[in-house]
Structure formats: structure tokens, C-alpha cells
């Protein structure tokens, strides 16, 4: 399960596209991928269609899931503080969180996940 700030922005697009590149391998290993952000279902559909993602994007417009996972928090940009999604990935196996990535390298995130899952 990966949480990301905004559909179709440079970092979020790179992160999602790197996951999409190995999604078939994940699927063959029965690994489910879910992307979650505060964006609307319409925004998710447009984003997923544009890049042909094979995995689901979940709209959490009320931030209930984001808050439950502790990834809705204070951020800062250009000195301005605001609430937003803290880019984080959770590797969950049999209902147990096995790994948390809170320092996501958007360009190499699948490498981080593959290493954690020890699948290559």
C-alpha cells in the first residue's frame, strides 16, 4: 500500500510508473498494489488511464485511511505550513505491517520494495 500526495505530478507519476513497470511481476507473486491519495475518483481514473496502471488507486477524499495509517500530517513548502499526504509505503503480509518506507525514493522505489520483499 503506497500513499502519495497528488495524481499526475512529477514525483507521484514517477513513483507510480516505476511500480507499473514491475506490476506484472508483483501480480504473478500474488502481491497486491494499492495507491492511495486524497484525490477524487475522477482524478484517479484520469491518472490511471493516462499511464495505463494495472493496479488500483483509492480515493480517500475524507482522509480517513490516511489518518488511520498516520500519513496525513503537516508539511511545509516555501515556508508555508499545510496538511497533506506524507509519502509513505507499507509492505503488508498476512495483515501484518512488515516494512514501512517513509523515505521514498520516487525514481527507485520499486528497488526499495523488491529488496524488502527479497524477490529478486
XYZ file of N, CA and C in Angstrom:
360
model
N 0.865 -1.160 0.000
C 0.000 0.000 0.000
C 0.909 1.219 0.000
N 0.730 2.071 -1.028
C 1.549 3.271 -1.026
C 0.667 4.503 -1.028
N 1.069 5.470 -0.244
C 0.354 6.730 -0.093
C 1.161 7.808 -0.797
N 0.483 8.605 -1.593
C 1.174 9.628 -2.370
C 0.364 10.925 -2.359
N 1.037 12.067 -2.531
C 0.364 13.364 -2.398
C -0.654 13.727 -3.479
N -0.315 13.541 -4.772
C -1.213 14.103 -5.792
C -1.044 13.401 -7.131
N -2.182 13.089 -7.738
C -2.185 12.490 -9.067
C -1.484 13.376 -10.088
N -0.771 12.729 -10.984
C -0.202 13.360 -12.178
C 0.738 14.531 -11.887
N 1.474 14.433 -10.788
C 2.530 15.400 -10.511
C 3.856 14.668 -10.744
N 4.948 15.373 -10.958
C 6.199 14.697 -11.356
C 6.648 13.549 -10.448
N 6.768 13.786 -9.155
C 7.240 12.742 -8.249
C 6.257 11.593 -8.126
N 4.979 11.917 -8.024
C 3.951 10.877 -7.885
C 3.825 10.058 -9.166
N 3.980 10.713 -10.303
C 3.925 9.996 -11.575
C 5.110 9.056 -11.691
N 6.299 9.520 -11.349
C 7.485 8.676 -11.428
C 7.337 7.465 -10.510
N 6.884 7.707 -9.295
C 6.698 6.608 -8.343
C 5.709 5.581 -8.890
N 4.559 6.029 -9.353
C 3.537 5.121 -9.872
C 4.009 4.383 -11.118
N 4.716 5.077 -12.000
C 5.193 4.445 -13.235
C 6.253 3.384 -12.948
N 7.100 3.608 -11.949
C 8.097 2.578 -11.619
C 7.412 1.342 -11.037
N 6.339 1.545 -10.297
C 5.571 0.409 -9.786
C 4.879 -0.300 -10.949
N 4.316 0.468 -11.858
C 3.630 -0.121 -13.015
C 4.574 -0.970 -13.865
N 5.839 -0.572 -13.934
C 6.824 -1.312 -14.734
C 7.027 -2.742 -14.232
N 6.859 -2.966 -12.942
C 7.055 -4.311 -12.375
C 5.758 -4.924 -11.858
N 4.649 -4.275 -12.138
C 3.375 -4.732 -11.597
C 3.058 -6.171 -11.996
N 3.321 -6.547 -13.228
C 3.033 -7.927 -13.655
C 3.821 -8.935 -12.832
N 5.061 -8.596 -12.496
C 5.869 -9.479 -11.638
C 5.262 -9.571 -10.240
N 4.828 -8.436 -9.710
C 4.183 -8.428 -8.401
C 2.919 -9.285 -8.439
N 2.120 -9.086 -9.467
C 0.861 -9.815 -9.601
C 1.107 -11.327 -9.681
N 2.146 -11.734 -10.407
C 2.489 -13.157 -10.529
C 2.855 -13.755 -9.173
N 3.321 -12.921 -8.259
C 3.686 -13.371 -6.911
C 2.555 -13.140 -5.901
N 1.358 -12.832 -6.417
C 0.186 -12.547 -5.577
C 0.388 -11.336 -4.672
N 1.117 -10.348 -5.162
C 1.326 -9.108 -4.425
C 0.327 -8.083 -4.949
N -0.500 -7.588 -4.063
C -1.497 -6.585 -4.415
C -0.895 -5.197 -4.200
N -1.092 -4.331 -5.166
C -0.613 -2.952 -5.065
C -1.818 -2.030 -4.989
N -1.822 -1.154 -3.997
C -2.855 -0.139 -3.856
C -2.186 1.208 -3.664
N -2.579 2.184 -4.464
C -2.119 3.554 -4.299
C -3.244 4.366 -3.696
N -2.937 5.166 -2.694
C -3.974 5.937 -2.005
C -3.544 7.395 -1.899
N -4.466 8.271 -2.271
C -4.254 9.706 -2.067
C -5.600 10.360 -1.776
N -5.567 11.649 -1.534
C -6.772 12.416 -1.227
C -7.532 12.807 -2.501
N -6.942 12.562 -3.664
C -7.584 12.941 -4.924
C -8.916 12.216 -5.117
N -9.738 12.769 -5.977
C -11.065 12.232 -6.250
C -11.005 10.975 -7.131
N -12.075 10.188 -7.131
C -12.128 9.038 -8.036
C -11.942 9.452 -9.509
N -12.499 10.581 -9.884
C -12.367 11.074 -11.257
C -10.900 11.365 -11.588
N -10.196 11.999 -10.666
C -8.785 12.299 -10.846
C -7.971 11.015 -10.960
N -8.279 10.046 -10.091
C -7.588 8.747 -10.132
C -7.790 8.056 -11.471
N -9.020 8.071 -11.962
C -9.315 7.403 -13.232
C -8.528 8.047 -14.363
N -8.510 9.361 -14.391
C -7.773 10.082 -15.432
C -6.277 9.752 -15.360
N -5.723 9.744 -14.154
C -4.311 9.444 -13.926
C -3.992 8.007 -14.348
N -4.806 7.055 -13.890
C -4.586 5.637 -14.202
C -4.738 5.367 -15.698
N -5.728 5.988 -16.318
C -5.937 5.803 -17.759
C -4.785 6.384 -18.570
N -4.315 7.544 -18.164
C -3.234 8.221 -18.886
C -1.975 7.368 -18.929
N -1.662 6.687 -17.818
C -0.430 5.906 -17.735
C -0.674 4.395 -17.766
N -1.921 3.993 -17.933
C -2.309 2.583 -18.050
C -1.827 1.734 -16.872
N -2.143 2.197 -15.660
C -1.794 1.434 -14.471
C -2.687 0.203 -14.374
N -2.121 -0.909 -13.982
C -2.887 -2.135 -13.798
C -3.349 -2.326 -12.369
N -2.933 -1.448 -11.477
C -3.286 -1.559 -10.064
C -4.311 -0.486 -9.705
N -4.930 -0.664 -8.558
C -5.997 0.236 -8.124
C -5.463 1.460 -7.390
N -6.128 2.576 -7.645
C -5.891 3.808 -6.900
C -7.145 4.076 -6.083
N -6.958 4.333 -4.816
C -8.081 4.545 -3.908
C -8.168 6.023 -3.539
N -9.370 6.555 -3.656
C -9.627 7.949 -3.307
C -10.028 8.029 -1.838
N -9.260 8.751 -1.063
C -9.562 8.958 0.356
C -9.805 10.442 0.576
N -10.859 10.942 -0.032
C -11.133 12.382 -0.012
C -11.402 12.917 1.394
N -11.832 12.048 2.291
C -12.105 12.477 3.674
C -10.922 12.211 4.601
N -9.840 11.682 4.074
C -8.577 11.379 4.775
C -8.707 10.353 5.904
N -9.741 9.527 5.873
C -9.923 8.536 6.934
C -8.813 7.482 6.924
N -8.496 6.947 5.749
C -7.439 5.933 5.641
C -6.086 6.579 5.911
N -5.878 7.753 5.346
C -4.617 8.474 5.536
C -4.342 8.704 7.019
N -5.365 9.132 7.741
C -5.195 9.372 9.176
C -4.971 8.069 9.929
N -5.691 7.009 9.549
C -5.540 5.718 10.229
C -4.112 5.181 10.100
N -3.468 5.436 8.959
C -2.092 4.986 8.749
C -1.055 6.015 9.208
N -1.518 7.151 9.695
C -0.605 8.173 10.194
C 0.178 8.889 9.111
N -0.391 8.949 7.899
C 0.314 9.585 6.781
C -0.345 10.889 6.343
N -1.250 11.411 7.157
C -1.838 12.728 6.923
C -1.230 13.630 7.977
N -0.408 14.579 7.535
C 0.281 15.389 8.520
C 0.712 16.736 7.987
N 1.380 17.465 8.840
C 1.828 18.807 8.489
C 3.030 18.741 7.558
N 2.947 19.535 6.519
C 4.034 19.654 5.555
C 4.380 21.136 5.444
N 5.473 21.408 4.764
C 5.898 22.786 4.602
C 6.467 22.983 3.198
N 6.046 24.063 2.543
C 6.591 24.402 1.243
C 6.736 25.921 1.166
N 7.922 26.353 0.840
C 8.228 27.789 0.746
C 7.847 28.525 2.023
N 8.070 27.868 3.160
C 7.797 28.479 4.448
C 6.344 28.411 4.877
N 5.470 27.930 4.016
C 4.050 27.832 4.347
C 3.741 26.421 4.834
N 3.082 26.332 5.974
C 2.703 25.033 6.528
C 1.284 24.688 6.097
N 1.074 23.404 5.813
C -0.247 22.926 5.391
C -0.346 21.437 5.686
N -1.545 20.918 5.657
C -1.776 19.488 5.878
C -1.766 18.784 4.525
N -1.130 17.603 4.504
C -1.069 16.856 3.261
C -0.630 15.419 3.497
N -0.531 14.692 2.399
C -0.139 13.281 2.455
C 1.375 13.186 2.600
N 1.817 12.417 3.571
C 3.232 12.151 3.774
C 3.559 10.892 2.973
N 4.334 11.035 1.910
C 4.620 9.927 1.001
C 5.221 8.756 1.787
N 4.487 7.655 1.819
C 4.877 6.501 2.620
C 4.371 5.226 1.951
N 5.133 4.147 2.075
C 4.705 2.844 1.583
C 4.759 1.840 2.726
N 3.719 1.014 2.806
C 3.636 -0.058 3.788
C 3.640 -1.387 3.044
N 4.532 -2.271 3.423
C 4.521 -3.639 2.911
C 3.792 -4.461 3.966
N 2.647 -5.017 3.567
C 1.795 -5.753 4.498
C 1.706 -7.201 4.035
N 1.971 -8.115 4.953
C 1.898 -9.538 4.643
C 1.050 -10.222 5.704
N 0.025 -10.934 5.252
C -0.882 -11.627 6.164
C -1.435 -10.688 7.236
N -1.755 -9.472 6.835
C -2.351 -8.499 7.739
C -1.383 -7.843 8.707
N -0.098 -8.129 8.549
C 0.917 -7.560 9.445
C 1.824 -6.630 8.646
N 2.036 -5.430 9.164
C 2.940 -4.493 8.506
C 4.358 -5.002 8.698
N 5.013 -5.344 7.586
C 6.363 -5.913 7.624
C 7.448 -4.868 7.403
N 7.094 -3.809 6.667
C 8.086 -2.782 6.321
C 7.360 -1.472 6.090
N 7.974 -0.386 6.519
C 7.439 0.952 6.263
C 8.543 1.769 5.620
N 8.221 2.352 4.477
C 9.147 3.260 3.805
C 8.610 4.675 3.967
N 9.275 5.465 4.777
C 8.869 6.860 4.913
C 9.866 7.795 4.234
N 10.908 7.219 3.688
C 11.869 7.968 2.872
C 11.855 7.325 1.493
N 10.811 7.635 0.744
C 10.589 7.022 -0.559
C 11.425 7.733 -1.617
N 12.192 6.947 -2.346
C 12.947 7.441 -3.499
C 12.045 7.196 -4.711
N 11.347 8.224 -5.168
C 10.328 8.041 -6.210
C 10.876 7.424 -7.490
N 12.128 7.682 -7.802
C 12.712 7.148 -9.038
C 13.131 5.688 -8.904
N 13.392 5.240 -7.687
C 13.883 3.881 -7.452
C 13.054 3.132 -6.408
N 11.802 3.517 -6.264
C 11.001 2.953 -5.186
C 10.783 1.450 -5.346
N 10.595 0.981 -6.554
C 10.383 -0.466 -6.711
C 11.622 -1.235 -6.273
N 12.806 -0.675 -6.481
C 14.021 -1.338 -5.992
C 13.981 -1.470 -4.472
N 13.494 -0.421 -3.801
C 13.363 -0.467 -2.346
C 12.395 -1.584 -1.941
N 11.281 -1.676 -2.646
C 10.249 -2.675 -2.316
C 10.763 -4.083 -2.611
N 11.367 -4.268 -3.778
C 11.878 -5.591 -4.166
C 12.921 -6.082 -3.165
N 13.790 -5.177 -2.740
C 14.799 -5.552 -1.750
C 14.139 -5.964 -0.436
N 13.134 -5.224 -0.021
C 12.438 -5.544 1.235
C 11.703 -6.882 1.141
N 11.149 -7.162 -0.037
C 10.405 -8.408 -0.222
C 11.339 -9.581 -0.541
N 12.591 -9.263 -0.856
C 13.588 -10.281 -1.191
C 13.082 -11.195 -2.315
N 12.629 -10.550 -3.434
C 12.064 -11.327 -4.538
C 12.939 -11.348 -5.785
N 14.087 -10.712 -5.761
C 14.974 -10.775 -6.931
C 16.367 -11.105 -6.513
